[in-house]
Amino acid sequence: MPEYKAPLRDIRFVRDELLDYPAHYQSLPGCSEATPETVAAILTEGARFCEAVIAPLNPVGDREGCTWHPEGVTTPQGFREAYQQFVAAGWPSLAHEEAHGGQGLPESLSMAFSEMLATANWAWSMYPGLSHGAMNTLSAHGTPEQQQLYLTRLVSGEWTGTMCLTEAHCGSDLGLLRTRAEPLADGSYRISGTKIFISAGEHDMASNIVHIVLARLPDAPEGTRGISLFIVPRFLPDAQGNPGARNAVSCGAIEHKMGIHGNATCVMNFDGATGFLVGPPNRGLNCMFTFMNVARLGTALQGLAHAELALQGAVRYARERLQMRALNGPQHPELPADPIIVHPDVRRMLLTIKAFAEGNRALIYYAARLVDVVQHSTDDARRQEADELLALLTPIAKAFMTEVGFEAANLGVQVFGGHGYITETGMEQNVRDSRIACIYEGTTGIQALDLLGRKVLMSQGELLKRFTRVIHRFCQAQADNAVLQEFVGPLASLNREWGEATLQIGMSALQNRDEVGAAAVDYLMYSGYICLAYFWADMARVAAEKLAGGSTETTFYTAKLQTARFYYQRILPRTQSHRAAMLAGAGSLMALSAEAFLTDY
């Protein structure tokens, strides 16, 4: 596995120079404690923890996996001890309310730490990561008593949390779920059913696990309107709030998976387990969206993590691996061959990974900035604008970032050649670990339908206009900037085209709703490439200004300009193939009969 080094310089570039986080924090109530000095100390210490403690466990988790036994699940060697250090250092409480034992710092700061944690060891990071969503759900919808009993212990890290949605027969169609909740005289509920694919559903890292479970009440209407949300702890708290009697919830099995072996993906059996209602009856899915939206941004972060890990491993290898001579003649005549980084095709792969890693860092930190505004701003108009931008960008970030993260991980293997395919380099693990990101928290297809159907067409394009206006204002402001013309012209043209293509799809959908599903994934990827084009143009602006101002970091800022140029010339043209596909209509997709897919030979 590549030795992980936290990319603190690029994190600082995006946060401080591109997005001006210091001013952002000072503009929001409750964020002023996140001073530049505090942020720097947290990121520096977080980097040390991730590099020294968490990253070395990544190959261990892949090699050993988790072990199921009737009493529970044992995590790989070192996982539990690392979690104890994580809790002792106060990392779980970073971005939660002080009233519940948190440190009260902004969500965006926690996300920067989460990026490092995720890249160091995605499987390990999932254990506290699932707790984060459970905390946000209880903070928004739990009663004061539930918050005192459960939320405070989740915030401290003493307990961990899960989200229990999926069942074997329904997948993403939660309206079909069958888990039942029977009300009892004491106000609790008897929960019965089986959930599958529950990440961190059972483990030995914390003294209790708080399951957030979707189930149906006996009189609930059919479909998604009849789903309620429940707390189901592994151990029922006693009078002092400590883990008491074992609840009737157990891990029936752990899945044998392609990747993320260090995380226990569980089949969870609820055999009349005691549960407690969260939020109003039959409104559980609405409450769960608090959890799911956070989880979708967390999964977007996974796409960035695998691209960053691929970049670090591939660049180091390409600098050292000797093979053939450069086409224009030896670059290192003193060596028996040149390092493979001199070859154009290796450069193509490295620059593609770099463009995705650094471009997606800008996208996710921009989204994190919006989260801060939604959570802290007292300006209703500003908060609404941020919420609507976030609604549009969340499905793009989740699906686009994980798709290109998987592409980047594959390119990392390719740079290594045959050595990338074997276990000891860690590059093939990166591919296996990254593949699930395109699936969970809603597949790419589900996210694409959410984007095009719900967010864009159902808002009559208003949510899309929120972001195209951001791009339009940028292009107007830089119209006379000679240094940026190679970026501003194509970006402005694509921004107009984005709206025109959306209108064309919308008009077709009025005649045939299948047009939405047929166009959705290509539309999402097209949108993602345009989003990154905006961020790369803005990063080029910052880099050009720094170079013009006499910065001594010429290598860093020149690399930004050169990578932006590569993105525009070599990756952004993909938008045109996606545009052609999404405007081609549903005919060729739907014409073939189901029977014709299977042919007798």
Coordinates of C-alpha atoms in Angstrom, one line a residue:
M1 CA 0.0 0.0 0.0
P2 CA 1.4 3.5 -0.8
E3 CA 2.7 5.4 2.1
Y4 CA 0.0 8.0 2.8
K5 CA 1.0 11.6 3.3
A6 CA -1.8 14.1 4.0
P7 CA -1.9 16.7 1.1
L8 CA -1.9 19.6 3.5
R9 CA -0.6 22.1 1.0
D10 CA -3.4 21.5 -1.4
I11 CA -6.0 21.4 1.4
R12 CA -4.8 24.8 2.5
F13 CA -4.8 26.1 -1.1
V14 CA -8.5 25.1 -1.6
R15 CA -9.7 26.2 1.8
D16 CA -7.8 29.4 2.3
E17 CA -6.8 30.7 -1.2
L18 CA -9.6 29.5 -3.4
L19 CA -12.6 29.5 -1.0
D20 CA -11.4 31.9 1.7
Y21 CA -12.4 29.8 4.6
P22 CA -11.0 32.3 7.2
A23 CA -13.4 35.0 6.1
H24 CA -16.2 32.4 5.7
Y25 CA -15.8 31.3 9.4
Q26 CA -15.8 34.9 10.7
S27 CA -19.0 35.7 8.8
L28 CA -21.0 32.9 10.4
P29 CA -22.4 32.8 14.0
G30 CA -20.8 30.0 16.0
C31 CA -17.9 29.5 13.7
S32 CA -15.5 32.3 14.9
E33 CA -13.6 29.8 17.1
A34 CA -12.3 28.3 13.9
T35 CA -9.4 30.7 13.7
P36 CA -6.6 30.1 11.2
E37 CA -4.3 29.1 14.1
T38 CA -6.9 26.6 15.5
V39 CA -7.6 25.2 12.0
A40 CA -3.9 24.8 11.3
A41 CA -3.3 23.0 14.6
I42 CA -6.2 20.6 14.0
L43 CA -5.2 19.8 10.4
T44 CA -1.6 19.2 11.3
E45 CA -2.4 16.9 14.2
G46 CA -5.1 15.2 12.2
A47 CA -2.5 14.5 9.4
R48 CA -0.1 13.1 11.9
F49 CA -2.8 10.8 13.4
C50 CA -3.9 9.6 10.0
E51 CA -0.4 9.0 8.7
A52 CA 1.1 7.3 11.7
V53 CA -1.9 5.4 13.2
I54 CA -4.6 4.8 10.7
A55 CA -2.8 4.4 7.3
P56 CA -0.6 1.4 8.5
L57 CA -3.8 -0.5 9.3
N58 CA -5.1 -0.3 5.7
P59 CA -3.3 -3.4 4.4
V60 CA -3.9 -5.2 7.7
G61 CA -7.7 -4.7 7.4
D62 CA -7.7 -5.9 3.8
R63 CA -5.6 -9.0 4.6
E64 CA -7.3 -10.1 7.8
G65 CA -10.8 -8.9 7.3
C66 CA -13.5 -9.1 10.0
T67 CA -14.3 -12.4 11.8
W68 CA -17.9 -13.4 12.7
H69 CA -18.8 -15.6 15.7
P70 CA -22.1 -16.1 17.5
E71 CA -21.2 -13.4 20.1
G72 CA -20.4 -10.8 17.6
V73 CA -17.7 -9.6 15.2
T74 CA -14.0 -9.1 15.7
T75 CA -12.3 -6.4 13.7
P76 CA -8.7 -6.7 12.3
Q77 CA -5.7 -6.4 14.5
G78 CA -5.1 -2.8 15.7
F79 CA -8.5 -1.4 14.7
R80 CA -9.9 -1.3 18.2
E81 CA -6.7 0.2 19.7
A82 CA -6.7 2.9 17.0
Y83 CA -10.3 3.7 17.7
Q84 CA -9.5 4.1 21.4
Q85 CA -6.8 6.7 20.4
F86 CA -9.3 8.4 18.1
V87 CA -11.8 8.8 20.9
A88 CA -9.2 9.8 23.5
A89 CA -8.0 12.6 21.2
G90 CA -11.6 14.0 20.9
W91 CA -11.9 13.5 17.1
P92 CA -15.5 12.3 17.1
S93 CA -16.8 15.4 18.8
L94 CA -15.1 17.9 16.5
A95 CA -18.2 19.4 14.7
H96 CA -21.0 18.7 17.1
E97 CA -22.9 21.0 19.5
E98 CA -21.3 21.9 22.8
A99 CA -24.6 21.2 24.5
H100 CA -24.2 17.5 23.6
G101 CA -20.5 17.3 24.4
G102 CA -19.1 18.5 21.1
Q103 CA -16.4 21.0 20.3
G104 CA -18.8 23.2 18.3
L105 CA -16.5 23.6 15.3
P106 CA -17.8 23.9 11.7
E107 CA -18.8 20.8 9.7
S108 CA -16.4 21.8 6.9
L109 CA -13.4 21.5 9.3
S110 CA -14.5 18.0 10.2
M111 CA -14.8 17.2 6.5
A112 CA -11.2 18.2 5.9
F113 CA -10.1 15.8 8.7
S114 CA -12.5 13.2 7.3
E115 CA -10.7 13.4 3.9
M116 CA -7.4 12.5 5.4
L117 CA -9.0 9.7 7.5
A118 CA -10.8 8.3 4.5
T119 CA -7.6 8.3 2.3
A120 CA -5.5 6.8 5.0
N121 CA -7.9 3.8 5.5
W122 CA -11.4 3.9 4.1
A123 CA -12.6 0.7 5.8
W124 CA -11.5 1.9 9.3
S125 CA -13.0 5.4 8.7
M126 CA -16.4 3.9 8.1
Y127 CA -16.9 2.9 11.8
P128 CA -16.9 6.5 13.1
G129 CA -18.2 7.8 9.7
L130 CA -21.6 6.0 10.2
S131 CA -21.8 7.5 13.7
H132 CA -21.6 11.0 12.2
G133 CA -24.8 10.6 10.3
A134 CA -26.6 9.0 13.3
M135 CA -25.5 12.0 15.4
N136 CA -26.9 14.5 12.8
T137 CA -30.2 12.6 12.7
L138 CA -30.7 12.6 16.4
S139 CA -29.6 16.2 16.7
A140 CA -32.3 17.2 14.3
H141 CA -35.1 14.8 15.2
G142 CA -34.4 13.2 18.6
T143 CA -36.2 14.2 21.8
P144 CA -34.2 15.9 24.5
E145 CA -34.2 12.6 26.4
Q146 CA -32.9 10.7 23.4
Q147 CA -30.2 13.3 22.8
Q148 CA -29.1 13.1 26.4
L149 CA -29.0 9.4 26.5
Y150 CA -27.7 8.5 23.0
L151 CA -26.4 11.6 21.3
T152 CA -23.9 12.6 24.0
R153 CA -22.4 9.1 23.9
L154 CA -22.2 9.1 20.1
V155 CA -20.6 12.5 20.2
S156 CA -17.9 11.3 22.6
G157 CA -17.3 8.2 20.5
E158 CA -18.1 6.0 23.5
W159 CA -20.8 4.4 21.3
T160 CA -21.0 4.2 17.5
G161 CA -24.0 4.3 15.2
T162 CA -25.4 2.8 12.0
M163 CA -28.1 3.3 9.4
C164 CA -30.3 0.3 8.8
L165 CA -32.3 0.8 5.6
T166 CA -31.8 -1.9 3.0
E167 CA -33.6 -5.2 2.9
A168 CA -32.8 -8.1 0.5
H169 CA -36.0 -7.8 -1.6
C170 CA -36.1 -4.0 -1.9
G171 CA -32.6 -2.5 -2.4
S172 CA -33.1 1.3 -3.1
D173 CA -36.9 1.0 -3.3
L174 CA -37.5 1.6 0.4
G175 CA -41.2 1.7 -0.1
L176 CA -41.1 -2.1 -0.3
L177 CA -39.5 -2.6 3.1
R178 CA -41.1 -5.2 5.5
T179 CA -39.5 -4.6 8.9
R180 CA -42.3 -4.2 11.4
A181 CA -42.6 -2.0 14.5
E182 CA -45.3 -3.1 17.1
P183 CA -46.1 -0.5 19.7
L184 CA -45.9 -1.6 23.4
A185 CA -47.6 -0.3 26.5
D186 CA -44.5 1.4 27.8
G187 CA -44.1 3.6 24.7
S188 CA -41.4 1.5 23.2
Y189 CA -41.7 -0.7 20.1
R190 CA -41.0 -4.3 19.2
I191 CA -38.9 -4.2 16.0
S192 CA -38.8 -7.4 13.8
G193 CA -37.2 -7.9 10.4
T194 CA -33.8 -8.3 8.7
K195 CA -31.6 -5.6 7.2
I196 CA -28.7 -6.3 4.9
F197 CA -25.5 -4.5 3.9
I198 CA -25.2 -2.7 7.2
S199 CA -21.8 -1.2 7.4
A200 CA -20.2 -1.3 10.9
G201 CA -23.4 -3.1 12.0
E202 CA -21.4 -5.2 14.6
H203 CA -17.9 -4.9 15.9
D204 CA -15.7 -4.8 19.0
M205 CA -14.5 -1.2 18.8
A206 CA -17.1 0.4 21.1
S207 CA -19.2 -0.7 24.1
N208 CA -22.5 -0.1 22.3
I209 CA -23.9 0.4 18.8
V210 CA -27.0 2.6 18.2
H211 CA -28.9 1.4 15.1
I212 CA -31.1 3.9 13.3
V213 CA -33.7 1.7 11.8
L214 CA -36.5 2.1 9.3
A215 CA -39.7 0.1 10.0
R216 CA -43.4 0.1 9.5
L217 CA -46.1 0.6 12.2
P218 CA -49.1 -1.8 12.0
D219 CA -51.5 0.8 10.6
A220 CA -48.9 2.5 8.3
P221 CA -49.9 3.3 4.7
E222 CA -48.1 1.5 1.9
G223 CA -45.0 2.8 0.2
T224 CA -42.6 5.4 1.5
R225 CA -45.4 7.4 3.2
G226 CA -45.7 4.6 5.8
I227 CA -42.1 4.4 7.1
S228 CA -41.1 5.3 10.6
L229 CA -37.6 5.8 12.2
F230 CA -36.4 4.1 15.4
I231 CA -33.4 3.9 17.7
V232 CA -32.5 0.3 18.4
P233 CA -29.4 -0.1 20.6
R234 CA -27.4 -3.2 20.7
F235 CA -27.4 -3.1 24.5
L236 CA -30.4 -1.4 26.3
P237 CA -29.1 1.4 28.5
D238 CA -29.6 0.9 32.3
A239 CA -30.7 3.5 34.7
Q240 CA -27.3 5.1 34.7
G241 CA -27.1 5.1 30.9
N242 CA -24.5 2.4 30.7
P243 CA -24.9 -0.7 28.4
G244 CA -27.2 -3.1 30.2
A245 CA -29.2 -6.1 28.9
R246 CA -28.5 -7.4 25.3
N247 CA -31.2 -6.3 23.0
A248 CA -32.8 -8.8 20.5
V249 CA -30.7 -7.6 17.7
S250 CA -27.8 -9.7 16.3
C251 CA -25.5 -10.0 13.3
G252 CA -26.5 -13.1 11.4
A253 CA -23.5 -13.0 9.0
I254 CA -20.9 -10.7 7.5
E255 CA -20.8 -10.3 3.7
H256 CA -17.8 -11.7 1.7
K257 CA -17.0 -8.7 -0.4
M258 CA -14.9 -7.4 -3.2
G259 CA -13.2 -4.8 -1.0
I260 CA -13.3 -2.8 2.3
H261 CA -12.6 -6.1 4.1
G262 CA -11.7 -4.2 7.3
N263 CA -15.2 -3.0 7.7
A264 CA -18.0 -5.4 8.8
T265 CA -20.8 -5.3 6.3
C266 CA -23.5 -7.1 8.3
V267 CA -26.8 -8.9 7.9
M268 CA -28.7 -7.6 11.0
N269 CA -31.6 -9.6 12.5
F270 CA -34.1 -7.7 14.6
D271 CA -36.0 -10.4 16.5
G272 CA -38.5 -8.4 18.5
A273 CA -35.9 -5.9 19.5
T274 CA -36.8 -3.0 21.7
G275 CA -36.8 0.3 19.7
F276 CA -37.8 3.9 20.3
L277 CA -39.5 6.2 17.8
V278 CA -37.5 9.1 16.4
G279 CA -39.6 11.9 14.9
P280 CA -43.3 11.7 13.9
P281 CA -44.9 8.3 13.0
N282 CA -44.8 7.6 9.2
R283 CA -42.3 10.4 8.6
G284 CA -39.2 8.3 9.1
L285 CA -37.9 8.6 5.5
N286 CA -38.0 12.4 5.8
C287 CA -36.0 12.2 9.0
M288 CA -33.6 9.7 7.5
F289 CA -32.8 12.1 4.7
T290 CA -30.8 14.1 7.3
F291 CA -28.7 11.0 7.7
M292 CA -28.6 10.1 4.0
N293 CA -27.6 13.6 2.7
V294 CA -24.7 13.6 5.1
A295 CA -23.8 10.1 4.0
R296 CA -23.9 11.0 0.3
L297 CA -21.4 13.8 0.9
G298 CA -19.3 11.4 2.9
T299 CA -19.4 8.9 0.0
A300 CA -18.4 11.7 -2.4
L301 CA -15.4 12.1 -0.2
Q302 CA -14.6 8.5 -0.8
G303 CA -14.2 9.2 -4.5
L304 CA -11.7 11.9 -3.7
A305 CA -9.9 9.6 -1.2
H306 CA -9.2 6.8 -3.7
A307 CA -8.1 9.3 -6.4
E308 CA -5.7 10.9 -3.9
L309 CA -4.3 7.5 -2.8
A310 CA -3.9 6.5 -6.5
L311 CA -2.1 9.7 -7.2
Q312 CA 0.4 9.4 -4.4
G313 CA 1.3 5.8 -5.2
A314 CA 1.4 6.2 -9.0
V315 CA 3.6 9.4 -8.9
R316 CA 6.1 7.9 -6.6
Y317 CA 6.3 4.7 -8.7
A318 CA 6.5 6.6 -12.0
R319 CA 9.4 8.7 -10.7
E320 CA 11.4 5.6 -9.7
R321 CA 10.5 2.9 -12.2
L322 CA 13.0 2.6 -15.1
Q323 CA 11.7 1.4 -18.4
M324 CA 12.6 2.3 -22.0
R325 CA 13.9 5.6 -23.2
A326 CA 12.0 8.8 -23.8
L327 CA 10.8 9.1 -27.5
N328 CA 12.9 12.3 -28.0
G329 CA 16.0 10.7 -26.6
P330 CA 17.4 9.7 -23.2
Q331 CA 16.4 12.0 -20.4
H332 CA 18.7 10.3 -17.9
P333 CA 21.6 9.0 -19.9
E334 CA 23.5 8.1 -16.7
L335 CA 20.8 5.5 -16.0
P336 CA 20.1 2.2 -17.9
A337 CA 16.6 3.5 -18.8
D338 CA 14.5 6.5 -18.1
P339 CA 11.9 6.7 -15.3
I340 CA 8.5 6.0 -16.8
I341 CA 7.2 9.5 -15.9
V342 CA 8.9 10.8 -19.1
H343 CA 6.5 8.8 -21.3
P344 CA 3.4 10.7 -22.6
D345 CA 0.9 8.0 -21.9
V346 CA 2.1 7.7 -18.3
R347 CA 1.8 11.5 -18.0
R348 CA -1.8 11.2 -19.4
M349 CA -2.7 8.8 -16.6
L350 CA -1.0 10.8 -13.9
L351 CA -2.5 14.1 -15.0
T352 CA -6.0 12.5 -15.2
I353 CA -5.7 11.3 -11.6
K354 CA -4.3 14.6 -10.5
A355 CA -7.1 16.6 -12.3
F356 CA -9.8 14.5 -10.6
A357 CA -8.2 14.5 -7.2
E358 CA -7.6 18.2 -7.0
G359 CA -10.7 19.2 -8.9
N360 CA -12.9 17.1 -6.7
R361 CA -11.3 18.5 -3.5
A362 CA -12.4 21.9 -4.6
L363 CA -16.0 20.6 -5.3
I364 CA -16.4 18.9 -2.0
Y365 CA -14.9 21.7 0.0
Y366 CA -17.3 24.1 -1.8
A367 CA -20.2 21.8 -0.8
A368 CA -18.9 21.7 2.8
R369 CA -18.8 25.5 2.8
L370 CA -22.5 25.5 1.9
V371 CA -23.2 23.1 4.7
D372 CA -21.8 25.6 7.1
V373 CA -24.0 28.3 5.8
V374 CA -27.1 26.1 6.0
Q375 CA -26.3 25.2 9.6
H376 CA -25.1 28.5 11.0
S377 CA -26.3 31.5 9.0
T378 CA -29.0 33.7 10.4
D379 CA -29.6 35.3 7.0
D380 CA -32.7 33.5 5.6
A381 CA -32.0 34.4 2.0
R382 CA -28.3 33.3 2.2
R383 CA -29.3 30.1 3.9
Q384 CA -31.9 29.3 1.3
E385 CA -29.5 29.9 -1.6
A386 CA -26.9 27.6 0.1
D387 CA -29.5 24.9 0.7
E388 CA -30.6 25.0 -2.9
L389 CA -27.1 24.9 -4.3
L390 CA -26.4 22.0 -1.9
A391 CA -29.5 20.2 -3.1
L392 CA -28.2 20.4 -6.7
L393 CA -24.6 19.6 -6.0
T394 CA -25.0 16.7 -3.6
P395 CA -26.1 14.0 -6.2
I396 CA -23.5 15.4 -8.6
A397 CA -20.7 15.1 -5.9
K398 CA -21.8 11.7 -4.8
A399 CA -22.1 10.1 -8.2
F400 CA -19.5 12.0 -10.3
M401 CA -16.8 11.9 -7.7
T402 CA -17.1 8.2 -7.0
E403 CA -17.2 7.3 -10.7
V404 CA -14.1 9.3 -11.6
G405 CA -12.5 8.2 -8.3
F406 CA -12.9 4.6 -9.5
E407 CA -11.4 5.6 -12.8
A408 CA -8.5 7.2 -11.0
A409 CA -7.9 4.0 -8.9
N410 CA -7.9 1.9 -12.1
L411 CA -5.4 4.3 -13.7
G412 CA -3.2 3.9 -10.6
V413 CA -3.0 0.2 -11.2
Q414 CA -2.2 0.8 -14.9
V415 CA 0.7 3.1 -14.1
F416 CA 2.2 0.3 -12.1
G417 CA 1.6 -2.2 -14.9
G418 CA 1.9 -5.8 -13.8
H419 CA 3.1 -4.7 -10.4
G420 CA -0.2 -2.9 -9.8
Y421 CA -2.1 -6.1 -10.2
I422 CA -0.4 -7.9 -7.4
T423 CA -1.3 -7.4 -3.7
E424 CA 1.9 -6.0 -2.3
T425 CA 1.8 -2.6 -4.0
G426 CA -1.7 -1.9 -2.6
M427 CA -3.0 -0.4 -5.8
E428 CA -5.4 -3.3 -6.5
Q429 CA -6.8 -2.9 -3.0
N430 CA -7.5 0.7 -3.8
V431 CA -9.5 -0.4 -6.8
R432 CA -11.5 -3.0 -4.9
D433 CA -12.2 -0.6 -2.0
S434 CA -13.3 2.2 -4.3
R435 CA -15.8 0.1 -6.3
I436 CA -18.6 0.1 -3.7
A437 CA -18.7 3.9 -3.6
C438 CA -20.5 4.0 -6.9
I439 CA -23.2 1.8 -5.4
Y440 CA -24.0 2.6 -1.8
E441 CA -26.0 5.6 -0.6
G442 CA -27.8 5.3 -3.9
T443 CA -26.2 4.1 -7.1
T444 CA -25.1 6.4 -9.8
G445 CA -28.4 5.8 -11.6
I446 CA -30.4 6.7 -8.5
Q447 CA -28.4 9.9 -8.0
A448 CA -28.8 10.8 -11.6
L449 CA -32.6 10.4 -11.4
D450 CA -32.5 12.6 -8.3
L451 CA -30.5 15.2 -10.0
L452 CA -32.3 15.4 -13.4
G453 CA -35.8 14.4 -12.3
R454 CA -36.3 15.8 -8.8
K455 CA -33.7 18.6 -8.5
V456 CA -33.7 20.1 -12.0
L457 CA -36.9 19.3 -13.9
M458 CA -39.3 19.3 -10.9
S459 CA -37.9 22.7 -9.9
Q460 CA -38.4 23.9 -13.5
G461 CA -34.7 24.5 -13.7
E462 CA -34.5 26.9 -10.8
L463 CA -32.0 24.8 -8.8
L464 CA -29.8 24.5 -11.9
K465 CA -29.9 28.2 -12.4
R466 CA -28.5 28.8 -8.9
F467 CA -25.2 27.2 -10.0
T468 CA -25.2 28.4 -13.6
R469 CA -25.4 31.9 -12.3
V470 CA -22.3 31.3 -10.1
I471 CA -20.5 30.3 -13.3
H472 CA -21.9 33.1 -15.3
R473 CA -20.8 35.7 -12.7
F474 CA -17.3 34.2 -12.7
C475 CA -17.0 34.3 -16.5
Q476 CA -18.3 37.9 -16.6
A477 CA -15.8 39.0 -13.9
Q478 CA -12.9 37.3 -15.8
A479 CA -14.0 38.3 -19.3
D480 CA -11.1 40.8 -19.7
N481 CA -8.5 38.6 -18.0
A482 CA -6.1 37.7 -20.8
V483 CA -4.5 35.0 -18.8
L484 CA -7.8 33.1 -18.3
Q485 CA -9.3 33.3 -21.8
E486 CA -8.4 29.7 -22.6
F487 CA -10.7 28.7 -19.7
V488 CA -13.4 31.4 -19.6
G489 CA -14.5 31.1 -23.2
P490 CA -15.1 27.3 -23.2
L491 CA -16.7 27.5 -19.7
A492 CA -19.1 30.2 -20.7
S493 CA -20.1 28.3 -23.8
L494 CA -20.7 25.1 -21.8
N495 CA -22.6 26.9 -19.2
R496 CA -25.1 28.1 -21.8
E497 CA -25.2 24.7 -23.4
W498 CA -26.0 23.1 -20.0
G499 CA -29.3 25.1 -19.8
E500 CA -30.2 24.5 -23.4
A501 CA -29.7 20.7 -23.2
T502 CA -31.7 20.6 -20.0
L503 CA -34.6 22.4 -21.7
Q504 CA -34.4 19.9 -24.6
I505 CA -34.6 16.9 -22.3
G506 CA -37.4 18.5 -20.3
M507 CA -39.5 19.0 -23.5
S508 CA -38.9 15.4 -24.6
A509 CA -39.9 14.2 -21.1
L510 CA -43.3 15.9 -21.4
Q511 CA -44.1 13.4 -24.2
N512 CA -42.3 10.3 -22.7
R513 CA -41.1 10.0 -19.1
D514 CA -38.6 7.4 -20.1
E515 CA -36.6 10.2 -21.6
V516 CA -35.5 11.3 -18.1
G517 CA -34.2 7.9 -17.1
A518 CA -32.5 7.5 -20.5
A519 CA -30.7 10.8 -20.2
A520 CA -30.0 10.8 -16.5
V521 CA -26.6 9.3 -16.0
D522 CA -25.0 11.0 -19.0
Y523 CA -26.6 14.2 -17.8
L524 CA -25.1 13.8 -14.3
M525 CA -21.6 13.1 -15.7
Y526 CA -21.9 16.0 -18.1
S527 CA -22.9 18.2 -15.2
G528 CA -19.9 16.9 -13.1
Y529 CA -17.4 17.7 -15.8
I530 CA -18.8 21.3 -16.1
C531 CA -18.6 21.7 -12.3
L532 CA -15.0 20.7 -12.3
A533 CA -14.3 23.0 -15.3
Y534 CA -15.6 25.9 -13.1
F535 CA -13.4 25.0 -10.2
W536 CA -10.3 24.4 -12.4
A537 CA -10.8 27.8 -14.0
D538 CA -11.1 29.4 -10.6
M539 CA -8.0 27.6 -9.4
A540 CA -6.2 28.8 -12.5
R541 CA -7.2 32.3 -11.6
V542 CA -5.8 32.1 -8.1
A543 CA -2.5 30.4 -9.3
A544 CA -2.0 33.1 -12.0
E545 CA -2.6 35.9 -9.4
K546 CA -0.1 34.3 -7.0
L547 CA 2.6 33.9 -9.8
A548 CA 2.0 37.5 -10.9
G549 CA 2.4 38.7 -7.3
G550 CA 5.8 37.2 -7.1
S551 CA 5.1 34.0 -5.1
T552 CA 8.2 31.9 -4.5
E553 CA 6.0 28.7 -4.8
T554 CA 6.4 28.7 -8.5
T555 CA 6.3 24.9 -8.9
F556 CA 3.1 24.6 -7.0
Y557 CA 1.2 27.4 -8.8
T558 CA 2.5 26.6 -12.2
A559 CA 1.4 23.0 -11.7
K560 CA -2.1 24.3 -11.0
L561 CA -2.2 26.2 -14.3
Q562 CA -0.8 23.3 -16.3
T563 CA -3.2 20.8 -14.7
A564 CA -6.1 23.2 -15.5
R565 CA -5.0 23.4 -19.1
F566 CA -4.7 19.6 -19.3
Y567 CA -8.3 19.3 -17.8
Y568 CA -9.7 21.6 -20.4
Q569 CA -7.9 20.1 -23.4
R570 CA -8.0 16.4 -22.5
I571 CA -10.9 15.7 -20.1
L572 CA -13.5 18.4 -20.6
P573 CA -14.2 17.3 -24.2
R574 CA -15.9 14.3 -22.7
T575 CA -18.9 16.5 -22.1
Q576 CA -19.7 16.4 -25.8
S577 CA -20.0 12.6 -25.9
H578 CA -22.2 12.7 -22.9
R579 CA -24.3 15.5 -24.5
A580 CA -24.8 13.4 -27.6
A581 CA -25.8 10.4 -25.6
M582 CA -28.2 12.2 -23.3
L583 CA -30.0 13.9 -26.3
A584 CA -30.2 10.7 -28.3
G585 CA -33.5 9.8 -26.7
A586 CA -34.9 6.6 -25.1
G587 CA -35.7 4.8 -28.3
S588 CA -32.6 2.7 -28.7
L589 CA -32.6 1.9 -25.0
M590 CA -36.2 0.7 -24.8
A591 CA -36.8 -0.9 -28.2
L592 CA -35.2 -4.2 -27.5
S593 CA -37.6 -6.7 -25.8
A594 CA -36.7 -8.2 -22.5
E595 CA -36.7 -11.7 -24.1
A596 CA -34.3 -10.6 -26.8
F597 CA -31.5 -10.0 -24.2
L598 CA -31.1 -13.8 -23.9
T599 CA -30.2 -15.6 -27.1
D600 CA -29.9 -19.4 -27.5
Y601 CA -26.6 -20.5 -29.0

